């Protein structure tokens, strides 16, 4: 009976209620030339439909309620925790509100501007909205435009790099002098041998 | 009262004598600004005493200077326990080095007749004071642990209060006797400094390190050769000295890096409860997926036919992924007549999985862009050599009877099963 | 008996016992100085990267778990949770690519400098084996993170073996598929494959490479650097300490560059993220699966040309590589240099423009 009930809910949701918004990742894909997928904002790479973890079919009752609550968040500023969205997806709804987000569907190029440059969920130094345009994950510090990551990490790890440079240089200096000393010591020994032979 | 005398008057007296006497000696007896080398009298013990002593005390001195001049930086550094341990460890090892060297130097002064002849009482006093000071320092470091953490907020303000002529002993007044003794003896050493060989600190002959030894050359061939060899030996020693400097300082810095990165790497991360929960949840999900996978495998081993879907759930434009008998992905569609259409989803080219969305009657393998006809499985274009193989299936009605001739009106009631290879 | 004598004579000539001491191998060794001297550093660089690989590999081994269930998560755990784990892992990946690049250039330059001439045949042969092992290292290590890209690229790579079957007669035609099953440990890539690749990557190949590397380095030190150019070289510098000092300075610089790269750019940021999602055996394969860049020079021709051409070319190449000391015995260095440049140009073109050429010819985009 319970199964049947779940089945009905799934059916209901998949048939009537599911709205995925592929416009956004498709736009991101177009401008960044990276082969992105729904995981840009969703929990699952294939989007919300389906039975896999992070998709609607796998949700239990609590999560279903959360989803319903998230779906009715039409205005900005209220915290959402939709189980089918990742934190970037939730962040979008939080900063824009569902209503504004739905309006943006026709012109996804404006999403980045609307989001602004403030939020950086993975604190990798690249704002979420820029990562959206780059076609990289806003929630993973390991994923980002290589050059932008380079610049931001260079600043972030400046002390580490400096320490590495100084210590390696010192070690090299020591080692070079060790080799030179060894060489001269060997020469002295060799010379002594030769003088003795004479 | 004694605090006032030892911790306030003594410092000023010491500093006064240091400045005036040093200036006097600089002006009047410039050549006395040295440690009055005794190397020509005895050099083997000197080497084993002097080098460890100077290396050890150099490192320790550096540590104290950092604590006095950059207390904020030091405190920030040692707030990471790893770095604190490493710094204290380095300090302790350096102290041991210095102590060992000092003992050798002391013995040398006491036992070698030629050296004794040039040893003044002041030399012995200074040696004793230094030995005592190092011992006290080691005691402070071991008994009142983590001086690098407490000294910047106690001893440093005291020192600055003295230097800025607003003496304030309250920072150190209540300290244990050993620490006070360490501070007082430091002032005493400073007091004696200008009167003793320690004055050589101000004539730090840095160019000695890189300068070649000056050797008097006699006009004899044999001696000339010996001179060359001696030059080479000296040169080689210099290189070893530089190498010791480079390698030690490099290693010290490296060990800071190691303390900061490598030790935590092996200790592993400390996770918050939420992170742990997330990881565990993820793991459980994976395990469930594995169980499902193993169940599928078992089902395929045991059963003659396996349920895939109800015929009415199949679509013409979007395939349903299922697992065939060889545990490889397969796709189920419905054809125009409403009958099932089952293909292996493993591309015949290099085994990638074909997408399940039909576009213009074509199925795509994304790996090397092969297109297959959804009606027949044939290759339309791309590198795939063969058509997608079909998967054998049967239909069953509601009473679990195999349907031989499907009844068009009852298509919605049928279920699709795949059957084992070899069965018909 | 006579053959045995020739063989022992051959080996004695290649491993002269009287030279096996510190003095002649280290102190007396000189390095020629000429226009191509930079090539003498490449072998050492490859060695540096190998050492880095061993060290960082050991570090990774503390957390990596070679099971289908755990592999992806453990790698993710290393990069995201373990302090310093990301640097170590990125160093391992960056250094693997650098090692292969260095090995390839080293290989081409030694060929161009005719360093395979008598008595250095053993150095050449061991070098050829080493470069094969290095590529196998790359291939086997690629599977271990168990994400979409790694598993699917391995799948693609293994299928090439199976494609040989179509040219074999009768019963033999099934042989390549059987071989794949032996390598995979089953009909499809799964836990067995991961276990095997793991064992190969961290035990078998390192042991093999250490043994052969020993022979390689011993014979390099025994016979000294090859002259490298046709005219007489008048200028030389002592190997110890002058050359070694330069060598180590280069190591330090390269290490620092590698460190900075690893701490700032995660290697995987070059791939679109769907490729680094966990492998899903039942889902569709994401777009853009291709092998690691150092296989492009093999991969794109395989895609474009009839397969038998590739098989023949590969066979000729492998046999040819071992016979190089014989075939090019009398060839002038100028010709060898030209051939090397040709091979290098081919490698660069295929690596950089392979995809574009493929898409142009196949007419997809």
PDB file of C-alpha atoms in Angstrom, chain B residues 48-57 59-60 90-104 134 138 248:
ATOM      1  CA  UNK B  48      84.546  20.736  17.769  1.00  0.00           C
ATOM      2  CA  UNK B  49      83.789  23.267  20.452  1.00  0.00           C
ATOM      3  CA  UNK B  50      83.493  26.499  18.579  1.00  0.00           C
ATOM      4  CA  UNK B  51      81.407  25.394  15.600  1.00  0.00           C
ATOM      5  CA  UNK B  52      78.557  23.684  17.529  1.00  0.00           C
ATOM      6  CA  UNK B  53      78.588  26.492  20.092  1.00  0.00           C
ATOM      7  CA  UNK B  54      78.274  29.237  17.526  1.00  0.00           C
ATOM      8  CA  UNK B  55      75.697  27.394  15.452  1.00  0.00           C
ATOM      9  CA  UNK B  56      73.602  26.527  18.485  1.00  0.00           C
ATOM     10  CA  UNK B  57      73.776  29.934  20.116  1.00  0.00           C
ATOM     11  CA  UNK B  59      69.845  29.784  16.339  1.00  0.00           C
ATOM     12  CA  UNK B  60      68.842  30.438  19.945  1.00  0.00           C
ATOM     13  CA  UNK B  90      64.655  23.164  17.247  1.00  0.00           C
ATOM     14  CA  UNK B  91      65.450  25.491  20.152  1.00  0.00           C
ATOM     15  CA  UNK B  92      66.135  22.628  22.499  1.00  0.00           C
ATOM     16  CA  UNK B  93      68.364  20.832  20.019  1.00  0.00           C
ATOM     17  CA  UNK B  94      70.258  24.061  19.347  1.00  0.00           C
ATOM     18  CA  UNK B  95      70.682  24.575  23.090  1.00  0.00           C
ATOM     19  CA  UNK B  96      72.110  21.077  23.446  1.00  0.00           C
ATOM     20  CA  UNK B  97      74.499  21.834  20.607  1.00  0.00           C
ATOM     21  CA  UNK B  98      75.596  25.058  22.230  1.00  0.00           C
ATOM     22  CA  UNK B  99      76.009  23.399  25.602  1.00  0.00           C
ATOM     23  CA  UNK B 100      78.087  20.573  24.107  1.00  0.00           C
ATOM     24  CA  UNK B 101      80.332  23.039  22.314  1.00  0.00           C
ATOM     25  CA  UNK B 102      80.686  25.140  25.421  1.00  0.00           C
ATOM     26  CA  UNK B 103      81.729  22.117  27.485  1.00  0.00           C
ATOM     27  CA  UNK B 104      84.414  21.270  24.912  1.00  0.00           C
ATOM     28  CA  UNK B 134      72.377  27.796  28.770  1.00  0.00           C
ATOM     29  CA  UNK B 138      67.202  24.439  29.058  1.00  0.00           C
ATOM     30  CA  UNK B 248      70.268  23.315   8.400  1.00  0.00           C
TER      31      UNK B 248
END
